[in-house]
PDB file of C-alpha atoms in Angstrom:
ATOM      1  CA  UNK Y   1      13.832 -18.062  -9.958  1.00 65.00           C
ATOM      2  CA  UNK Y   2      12.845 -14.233  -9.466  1.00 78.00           C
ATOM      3  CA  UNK Y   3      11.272 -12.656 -12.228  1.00 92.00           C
ATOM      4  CA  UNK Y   4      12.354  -9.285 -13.807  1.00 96.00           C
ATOM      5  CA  UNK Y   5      11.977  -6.308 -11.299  1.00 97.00           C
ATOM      6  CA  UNK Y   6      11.189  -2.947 -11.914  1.00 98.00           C
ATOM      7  CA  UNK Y   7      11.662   0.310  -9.154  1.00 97.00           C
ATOM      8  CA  UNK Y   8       9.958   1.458  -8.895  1.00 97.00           C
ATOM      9  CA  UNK Y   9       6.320   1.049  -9.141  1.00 97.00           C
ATOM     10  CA  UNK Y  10       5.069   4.444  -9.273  1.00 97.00           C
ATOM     11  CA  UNK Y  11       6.294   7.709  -9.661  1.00 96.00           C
ATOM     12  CA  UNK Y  12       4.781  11.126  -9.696  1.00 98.00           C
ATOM     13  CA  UNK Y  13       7.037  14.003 -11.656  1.00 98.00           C
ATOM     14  CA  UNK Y  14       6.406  17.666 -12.628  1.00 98.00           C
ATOM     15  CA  UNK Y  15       6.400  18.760 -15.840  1.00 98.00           C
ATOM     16  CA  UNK Y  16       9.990  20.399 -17.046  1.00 98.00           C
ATOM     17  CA  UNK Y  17      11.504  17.253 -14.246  1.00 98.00           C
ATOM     18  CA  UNK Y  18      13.708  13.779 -14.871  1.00 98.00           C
ATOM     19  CA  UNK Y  19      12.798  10.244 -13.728  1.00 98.00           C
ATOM     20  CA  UNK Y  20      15.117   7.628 -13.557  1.00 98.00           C
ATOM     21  CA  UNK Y  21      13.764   4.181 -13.812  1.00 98.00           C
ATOM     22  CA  UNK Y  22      15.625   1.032 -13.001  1.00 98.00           C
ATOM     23  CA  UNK Y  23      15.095  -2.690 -14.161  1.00 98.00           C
ATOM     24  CA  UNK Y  24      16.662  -6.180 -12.873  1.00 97.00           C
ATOM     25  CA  UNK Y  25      16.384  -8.808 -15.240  1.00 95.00           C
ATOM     26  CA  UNK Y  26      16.103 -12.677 -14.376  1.00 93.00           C
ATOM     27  CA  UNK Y  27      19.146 -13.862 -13.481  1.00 92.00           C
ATOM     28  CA  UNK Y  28      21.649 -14.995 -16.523  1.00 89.00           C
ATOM     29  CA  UNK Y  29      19.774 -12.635 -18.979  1.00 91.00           C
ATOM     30  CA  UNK Y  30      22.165 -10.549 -20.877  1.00 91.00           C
ATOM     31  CA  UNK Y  31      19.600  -8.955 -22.847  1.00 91.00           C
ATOM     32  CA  UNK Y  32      17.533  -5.853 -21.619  1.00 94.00           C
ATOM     33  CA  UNK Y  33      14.744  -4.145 -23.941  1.00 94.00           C
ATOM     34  CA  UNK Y  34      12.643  -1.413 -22.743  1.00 97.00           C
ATOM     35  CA  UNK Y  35       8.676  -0.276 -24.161  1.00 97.00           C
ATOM     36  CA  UNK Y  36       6.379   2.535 -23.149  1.00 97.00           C
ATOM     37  CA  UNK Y  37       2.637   1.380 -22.779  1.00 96.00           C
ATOM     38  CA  UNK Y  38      -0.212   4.432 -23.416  1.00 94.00           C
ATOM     39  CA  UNK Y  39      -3.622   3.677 -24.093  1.00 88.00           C
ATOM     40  CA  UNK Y  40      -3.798   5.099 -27.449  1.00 83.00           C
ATOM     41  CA  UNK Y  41      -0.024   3.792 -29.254  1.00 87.00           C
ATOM     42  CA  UNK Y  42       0.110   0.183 -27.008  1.00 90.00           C
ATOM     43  CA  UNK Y  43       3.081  -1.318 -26.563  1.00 94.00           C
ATOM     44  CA  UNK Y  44       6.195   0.939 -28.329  1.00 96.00           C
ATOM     45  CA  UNK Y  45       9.976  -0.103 -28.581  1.00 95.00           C
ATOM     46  CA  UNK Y  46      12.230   2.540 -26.739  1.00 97.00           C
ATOM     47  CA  UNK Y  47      15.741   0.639 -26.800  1.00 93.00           C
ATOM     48  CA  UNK Y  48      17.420  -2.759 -26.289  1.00 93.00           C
ATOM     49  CA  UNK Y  49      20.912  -3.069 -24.694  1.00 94.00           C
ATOM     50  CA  UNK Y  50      22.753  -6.302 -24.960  1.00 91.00           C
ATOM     51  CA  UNK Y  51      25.861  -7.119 -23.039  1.00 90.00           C
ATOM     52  CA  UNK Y  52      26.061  -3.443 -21.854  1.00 93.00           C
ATOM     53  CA  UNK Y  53      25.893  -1.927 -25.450  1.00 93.00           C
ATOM     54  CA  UNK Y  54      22.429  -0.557 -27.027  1.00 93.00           C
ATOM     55  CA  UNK Y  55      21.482  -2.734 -29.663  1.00 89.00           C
ATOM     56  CA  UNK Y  56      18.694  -1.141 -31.223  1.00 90.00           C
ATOM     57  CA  UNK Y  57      16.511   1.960 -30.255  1.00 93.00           C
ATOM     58  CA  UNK Y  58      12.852   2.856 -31.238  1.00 93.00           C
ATOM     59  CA  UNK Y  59      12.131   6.120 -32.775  1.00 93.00           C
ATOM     60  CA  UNK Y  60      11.887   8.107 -29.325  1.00 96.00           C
ATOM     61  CA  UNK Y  61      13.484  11.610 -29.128  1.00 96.00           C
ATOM     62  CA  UNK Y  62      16.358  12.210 -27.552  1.00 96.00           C
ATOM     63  CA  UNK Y  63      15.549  13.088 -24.000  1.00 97.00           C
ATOM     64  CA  UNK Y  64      15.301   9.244 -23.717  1.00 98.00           C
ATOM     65  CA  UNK Y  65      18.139   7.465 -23.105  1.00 97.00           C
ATOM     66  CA  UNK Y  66      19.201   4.095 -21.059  1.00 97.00           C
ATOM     67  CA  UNK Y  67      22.017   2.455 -19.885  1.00 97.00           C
ATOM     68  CA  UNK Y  68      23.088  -1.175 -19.275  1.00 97.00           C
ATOM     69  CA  UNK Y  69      25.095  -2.220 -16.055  1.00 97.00           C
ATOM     70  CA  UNK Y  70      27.991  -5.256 -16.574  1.00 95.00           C
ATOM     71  CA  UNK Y  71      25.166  -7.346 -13.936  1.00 94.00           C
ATOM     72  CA  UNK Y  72      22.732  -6.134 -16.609  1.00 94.00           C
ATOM     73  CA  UNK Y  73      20.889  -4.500 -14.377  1.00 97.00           C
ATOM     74  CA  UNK Y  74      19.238  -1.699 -16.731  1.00 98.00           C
ATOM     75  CA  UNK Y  75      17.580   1.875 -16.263  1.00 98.00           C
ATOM     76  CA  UNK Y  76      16.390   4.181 -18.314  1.00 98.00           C
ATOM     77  CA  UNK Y  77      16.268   8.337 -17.994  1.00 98.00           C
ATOM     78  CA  UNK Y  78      13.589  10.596 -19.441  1.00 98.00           C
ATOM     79  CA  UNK Y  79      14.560  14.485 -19.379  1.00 96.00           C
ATOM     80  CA  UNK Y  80      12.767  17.574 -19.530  1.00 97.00           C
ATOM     81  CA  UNK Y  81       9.487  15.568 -18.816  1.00 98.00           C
ATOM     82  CA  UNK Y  82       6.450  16.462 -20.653  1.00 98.00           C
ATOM     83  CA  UNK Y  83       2.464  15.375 -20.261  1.00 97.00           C
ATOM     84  CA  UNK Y  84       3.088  13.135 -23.150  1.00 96.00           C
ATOM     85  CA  UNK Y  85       5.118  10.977 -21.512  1.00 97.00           C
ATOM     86  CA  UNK Y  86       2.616   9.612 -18.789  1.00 97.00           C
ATOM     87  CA  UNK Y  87       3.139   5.548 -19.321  1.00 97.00           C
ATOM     88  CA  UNK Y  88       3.890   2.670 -18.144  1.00 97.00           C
ATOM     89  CA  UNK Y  89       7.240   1.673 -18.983  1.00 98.00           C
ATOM     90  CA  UNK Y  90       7.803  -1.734 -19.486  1.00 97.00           C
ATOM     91  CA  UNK Y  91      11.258  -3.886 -18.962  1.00 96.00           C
ATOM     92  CA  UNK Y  92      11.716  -7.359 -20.842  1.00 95.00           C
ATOM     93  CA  UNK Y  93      14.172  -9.345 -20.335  1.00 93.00           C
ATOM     94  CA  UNK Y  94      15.593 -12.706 -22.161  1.00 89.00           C
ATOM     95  CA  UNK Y  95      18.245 -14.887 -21.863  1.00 82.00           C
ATOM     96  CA  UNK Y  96      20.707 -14.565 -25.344  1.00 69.00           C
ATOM     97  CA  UNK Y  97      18.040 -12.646 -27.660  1.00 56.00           C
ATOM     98  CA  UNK Y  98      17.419 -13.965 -31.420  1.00 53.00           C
ATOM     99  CA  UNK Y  99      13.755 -14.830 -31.138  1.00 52.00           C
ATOM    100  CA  UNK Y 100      14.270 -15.852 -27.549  1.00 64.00           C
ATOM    101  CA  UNK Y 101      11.505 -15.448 -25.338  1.00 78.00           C
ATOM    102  CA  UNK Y 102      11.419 -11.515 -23.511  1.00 86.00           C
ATOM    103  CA  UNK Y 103       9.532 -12.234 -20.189  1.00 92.00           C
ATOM    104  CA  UNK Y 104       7.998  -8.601 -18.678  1.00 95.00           C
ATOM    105  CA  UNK Y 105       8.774  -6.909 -15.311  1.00 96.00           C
ATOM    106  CA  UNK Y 106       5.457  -5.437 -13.705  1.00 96.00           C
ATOM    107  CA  UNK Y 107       6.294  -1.763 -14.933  1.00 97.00           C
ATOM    108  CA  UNK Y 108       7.046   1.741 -13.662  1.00 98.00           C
ATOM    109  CA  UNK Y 109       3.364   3.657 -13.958  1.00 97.00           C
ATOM    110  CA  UNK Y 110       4.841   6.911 -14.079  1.00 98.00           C
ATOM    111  CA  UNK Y 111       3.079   9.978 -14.278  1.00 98.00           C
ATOM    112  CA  UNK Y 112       3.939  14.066 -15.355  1.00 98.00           C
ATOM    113  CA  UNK Y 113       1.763  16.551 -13.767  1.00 97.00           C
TER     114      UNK Y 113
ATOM    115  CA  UNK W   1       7.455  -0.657 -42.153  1.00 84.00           C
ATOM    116  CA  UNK W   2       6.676  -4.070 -40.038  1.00 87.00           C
ATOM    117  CA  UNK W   3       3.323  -4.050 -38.652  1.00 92.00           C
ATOM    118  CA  UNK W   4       0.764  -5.710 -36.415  1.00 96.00           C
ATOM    119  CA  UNK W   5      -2.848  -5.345 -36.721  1.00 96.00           C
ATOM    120  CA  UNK W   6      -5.536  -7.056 -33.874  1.00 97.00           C
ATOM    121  CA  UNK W   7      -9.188  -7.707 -34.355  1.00 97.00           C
ATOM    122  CA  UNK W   8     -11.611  -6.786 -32.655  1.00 97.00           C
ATOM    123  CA  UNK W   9     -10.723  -4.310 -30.017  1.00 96.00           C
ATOM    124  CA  UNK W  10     -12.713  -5.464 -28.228  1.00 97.00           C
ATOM    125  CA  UNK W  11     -15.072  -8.498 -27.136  1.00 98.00           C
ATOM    126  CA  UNK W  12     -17.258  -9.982 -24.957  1.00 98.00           C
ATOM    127  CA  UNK W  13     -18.167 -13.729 -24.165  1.00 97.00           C
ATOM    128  CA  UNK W  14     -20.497 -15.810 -21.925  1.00 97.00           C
ATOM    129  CA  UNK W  15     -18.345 -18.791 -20.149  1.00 97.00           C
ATOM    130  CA  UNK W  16     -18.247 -21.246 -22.209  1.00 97.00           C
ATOM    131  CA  UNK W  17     -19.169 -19.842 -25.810  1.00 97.00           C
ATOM    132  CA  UNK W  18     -15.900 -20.086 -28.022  1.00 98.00           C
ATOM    133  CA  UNK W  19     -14.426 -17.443 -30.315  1.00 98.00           C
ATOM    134  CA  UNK W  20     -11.075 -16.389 -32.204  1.00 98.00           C
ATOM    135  CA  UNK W  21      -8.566 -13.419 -31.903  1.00 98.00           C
ATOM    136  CA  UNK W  22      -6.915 -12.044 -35.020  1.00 98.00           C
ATOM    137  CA  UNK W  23      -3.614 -11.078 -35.565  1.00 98.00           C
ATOM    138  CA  UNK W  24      -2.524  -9.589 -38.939  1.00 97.00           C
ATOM    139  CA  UNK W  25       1.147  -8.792 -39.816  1.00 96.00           C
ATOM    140  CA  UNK W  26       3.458  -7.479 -42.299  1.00 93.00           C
ATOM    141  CA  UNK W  27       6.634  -7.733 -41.090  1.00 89.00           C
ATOM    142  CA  UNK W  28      10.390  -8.371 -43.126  1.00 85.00           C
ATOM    143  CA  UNK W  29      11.280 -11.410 -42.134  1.00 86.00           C
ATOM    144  CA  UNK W  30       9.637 -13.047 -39.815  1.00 88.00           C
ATOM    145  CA  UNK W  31      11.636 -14.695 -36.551  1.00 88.00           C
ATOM    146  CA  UNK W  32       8.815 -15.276 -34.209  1.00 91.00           C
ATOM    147  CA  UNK W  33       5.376 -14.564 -33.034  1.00 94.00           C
ATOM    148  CA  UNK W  34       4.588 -13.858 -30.234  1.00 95.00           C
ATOM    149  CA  UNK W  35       1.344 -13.781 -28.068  1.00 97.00           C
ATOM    150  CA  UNK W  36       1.093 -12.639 -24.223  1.00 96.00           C
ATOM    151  CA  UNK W  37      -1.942 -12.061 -21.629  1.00 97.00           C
ATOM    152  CA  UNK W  38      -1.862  -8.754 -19.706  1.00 97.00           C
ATOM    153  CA  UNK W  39      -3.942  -8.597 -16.680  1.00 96.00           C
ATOM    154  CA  UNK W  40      -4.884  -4.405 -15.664  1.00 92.00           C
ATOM    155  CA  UNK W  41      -1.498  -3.164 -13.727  1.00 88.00           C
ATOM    156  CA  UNK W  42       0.339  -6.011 -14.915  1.00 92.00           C
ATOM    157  CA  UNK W  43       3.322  -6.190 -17.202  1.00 95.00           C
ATOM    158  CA  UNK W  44       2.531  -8.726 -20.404  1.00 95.00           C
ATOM    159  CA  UNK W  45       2.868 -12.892 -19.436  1.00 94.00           C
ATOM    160  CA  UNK W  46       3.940 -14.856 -22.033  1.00 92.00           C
ATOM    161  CA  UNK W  47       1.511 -17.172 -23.670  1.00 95.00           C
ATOM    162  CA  UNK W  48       3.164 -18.577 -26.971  1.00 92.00           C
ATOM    163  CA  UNK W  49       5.670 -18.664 -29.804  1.00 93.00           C
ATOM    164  CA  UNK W  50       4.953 -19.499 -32.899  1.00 94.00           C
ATOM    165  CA  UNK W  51       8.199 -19.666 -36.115  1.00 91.00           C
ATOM    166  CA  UNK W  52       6.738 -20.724 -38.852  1.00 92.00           C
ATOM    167  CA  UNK W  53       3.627 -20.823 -40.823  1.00 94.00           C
ATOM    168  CA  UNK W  54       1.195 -24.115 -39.972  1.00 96.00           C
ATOM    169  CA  UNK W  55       2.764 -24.368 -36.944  1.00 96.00           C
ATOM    170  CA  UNK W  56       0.281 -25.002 -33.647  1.00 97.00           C
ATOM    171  CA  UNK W  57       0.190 -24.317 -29.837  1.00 96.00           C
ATOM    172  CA  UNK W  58      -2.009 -25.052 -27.181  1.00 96.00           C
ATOM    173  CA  UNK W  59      -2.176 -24.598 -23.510  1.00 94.00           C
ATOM    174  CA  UNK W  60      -5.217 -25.292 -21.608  1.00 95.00           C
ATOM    175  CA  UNK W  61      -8.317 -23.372 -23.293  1.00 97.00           C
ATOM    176  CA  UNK W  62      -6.167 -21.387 -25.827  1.00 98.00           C
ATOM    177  CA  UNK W  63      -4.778 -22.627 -28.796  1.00 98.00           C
ATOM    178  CA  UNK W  64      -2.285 -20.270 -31.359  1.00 98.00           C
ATOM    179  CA  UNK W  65      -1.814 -21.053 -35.213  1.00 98.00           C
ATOM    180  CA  UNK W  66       0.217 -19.476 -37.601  1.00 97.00           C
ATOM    181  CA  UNK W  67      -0.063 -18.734 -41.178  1.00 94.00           C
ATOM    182  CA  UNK W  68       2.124 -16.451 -43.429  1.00 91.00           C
ATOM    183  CA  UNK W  69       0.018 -13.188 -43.114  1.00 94.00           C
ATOM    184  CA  UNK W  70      -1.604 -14.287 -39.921  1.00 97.00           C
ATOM    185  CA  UNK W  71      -1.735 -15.885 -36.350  1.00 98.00           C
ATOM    186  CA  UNK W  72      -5.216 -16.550 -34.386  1.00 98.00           C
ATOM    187  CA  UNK W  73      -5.635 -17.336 -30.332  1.00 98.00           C
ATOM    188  CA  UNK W  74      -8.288 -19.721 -30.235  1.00 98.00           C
ATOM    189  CA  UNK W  75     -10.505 -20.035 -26.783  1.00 98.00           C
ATOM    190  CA  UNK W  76     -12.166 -22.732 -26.369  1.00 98.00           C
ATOM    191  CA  UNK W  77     -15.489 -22.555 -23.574  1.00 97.00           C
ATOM    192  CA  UNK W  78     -13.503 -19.692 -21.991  1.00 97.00           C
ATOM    193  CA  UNK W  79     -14.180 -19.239 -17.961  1.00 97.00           C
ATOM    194  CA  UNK W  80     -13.932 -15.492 -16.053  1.00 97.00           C
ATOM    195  CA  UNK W  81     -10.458 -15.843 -15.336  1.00 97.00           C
ATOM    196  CA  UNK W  82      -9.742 -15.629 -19.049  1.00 97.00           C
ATOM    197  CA  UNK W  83     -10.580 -12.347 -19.442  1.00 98.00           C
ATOM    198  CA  UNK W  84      -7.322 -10.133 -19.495  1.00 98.00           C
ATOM    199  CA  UNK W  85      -5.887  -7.979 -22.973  1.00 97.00           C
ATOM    200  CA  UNK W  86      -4.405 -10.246 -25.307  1.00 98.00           C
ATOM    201  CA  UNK W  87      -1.446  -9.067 -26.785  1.00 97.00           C
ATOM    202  CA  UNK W  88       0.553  -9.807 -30.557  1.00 97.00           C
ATOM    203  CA  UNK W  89       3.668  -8.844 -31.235  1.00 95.00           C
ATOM    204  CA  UNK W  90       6.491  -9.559 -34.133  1.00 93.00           C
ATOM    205  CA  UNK W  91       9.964  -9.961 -33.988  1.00 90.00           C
ATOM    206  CA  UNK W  92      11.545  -9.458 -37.429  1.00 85.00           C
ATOM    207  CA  UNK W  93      14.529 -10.169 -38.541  1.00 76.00           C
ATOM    208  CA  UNK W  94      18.238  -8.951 -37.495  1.00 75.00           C
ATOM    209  CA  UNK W  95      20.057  -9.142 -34.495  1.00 74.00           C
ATOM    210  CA  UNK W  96      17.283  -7.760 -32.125  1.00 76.00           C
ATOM    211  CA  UNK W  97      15.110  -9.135 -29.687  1.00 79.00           C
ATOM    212  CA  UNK W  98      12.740  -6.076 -30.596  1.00 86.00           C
ATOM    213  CA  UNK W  99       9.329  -6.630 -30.399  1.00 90.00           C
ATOM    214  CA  UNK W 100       6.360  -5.151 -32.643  1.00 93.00           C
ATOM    215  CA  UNK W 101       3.302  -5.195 -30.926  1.00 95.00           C
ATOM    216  CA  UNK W 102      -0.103  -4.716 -31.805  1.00 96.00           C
ATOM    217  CA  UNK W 103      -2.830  -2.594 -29.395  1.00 95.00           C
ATOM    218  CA  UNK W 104      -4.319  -5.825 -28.178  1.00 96.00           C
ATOM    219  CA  UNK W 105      -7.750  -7.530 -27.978  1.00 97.00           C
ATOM    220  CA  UNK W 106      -9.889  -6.311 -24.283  1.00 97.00           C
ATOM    221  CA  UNK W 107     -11.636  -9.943 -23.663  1.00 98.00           C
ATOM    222  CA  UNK W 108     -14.276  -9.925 -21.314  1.00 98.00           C
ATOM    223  CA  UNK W 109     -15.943 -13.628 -20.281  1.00 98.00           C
ATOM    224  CA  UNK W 110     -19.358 -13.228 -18.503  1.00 97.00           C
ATOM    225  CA  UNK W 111     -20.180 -16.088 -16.292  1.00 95.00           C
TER     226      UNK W 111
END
């Protein structure tokens, strides 16, 4: 069974830009959660979608928003990209959610010059 | 506000001598625990999940307990290929499969 996918791997953007990442869970997982990975905050929450329909959403601003596809494929847009938001961003997928296991994609190192 | 604290940052062990990872947590409600590896460049693995207090897992040198404030990773005579971050994170209760994570425990074993 493939794991979750993530395109893609890196990414270079200027300041002021937009990225657009995308995210394949494993197959028959309905439920798609996204985090953003710095070495100074870890691990942070940026949004969960569930059966196409966000579900929950971290306490990101606004230029960070996501989407959920009826194959639940996922992506996730940043605008207006500053410094600050050099990451990796993380995809997790799992199968119904409700303290079900979220098994990680290999992440989108992105980074804002 | 839900919360996960990890002790130490940091640490470094010869193979074979044994030690514990800390994970504090306040969280409402408590659905799971949850502890991955990450290996540099690599999105988190999964390790264990742990529901409710006294409860145990193991899985080859590691071993993960539970109690109502806190969990611990246990490695036992721990080779080079166990050193990775070791990550906690919280899922609290509601209908979310949010996780709150903790900044992780750099573990370095020195042959």
């Amino acid at each position: 069974k493939a794991g979750v996918t993530q395109t893609p791997r890196y990414l270079i953007k200027t300041r002021g830009q937009q990225v657009t990442l995308s995210c394949s869970p494993i197959s028959g997982h309905r439920s798609v959660s996204w985090y953003q990975q710095t070495p100074g905050q870890g691990l942070q929450f940026l949004f969960e979608y569930f059966s196409e329909t966000q579900r929950n959403k971290g306490n990101f601003p606004g230029r960070f928003s996501g989407r959920q596809f009826s194959n639940s494929r996922s992506e996730m847009n940043v605008s207006t990209l500053e410094l600050g938001d050099s990451a990796l961003y993380l995809c997790a997928s799992s199968f119904t959610g409700g303290s079900s296991w979220q098994y990680f994609g290999p992440g989108t190192r992105l980074t804002v010059t | 506000e839900d919360q996960v604290t990890q002790s130490p940052e940091a640490l470094r062990l010869q193979e074979g001598e044994s030690s514990s990872l800390n994970c504090s947590y306040t969280v409402s409600g408590l659905r799971g625990l949850f502890w991955y590896r990450q290996d540099p460049g690599k999105g988190p693995e999964f390790l264990f999940t742990l529901y409710s207090a006294g409860e145990e897992k193991e899985k080859e040198r590691l071993k993960a307990t539970l109690t109502k404030k806190e969990s611990f990773l246990h490695i036992t005579a721990p080779k080079p290929e166990d050193s990775a971050t070791y990550l906690c994170a919280v899922q609290a209760g509601g209908n979310t499969d949010k996780l709150i994570f903790g900044t992780g425990t750099r573990l370095q074993v020195f042959p």
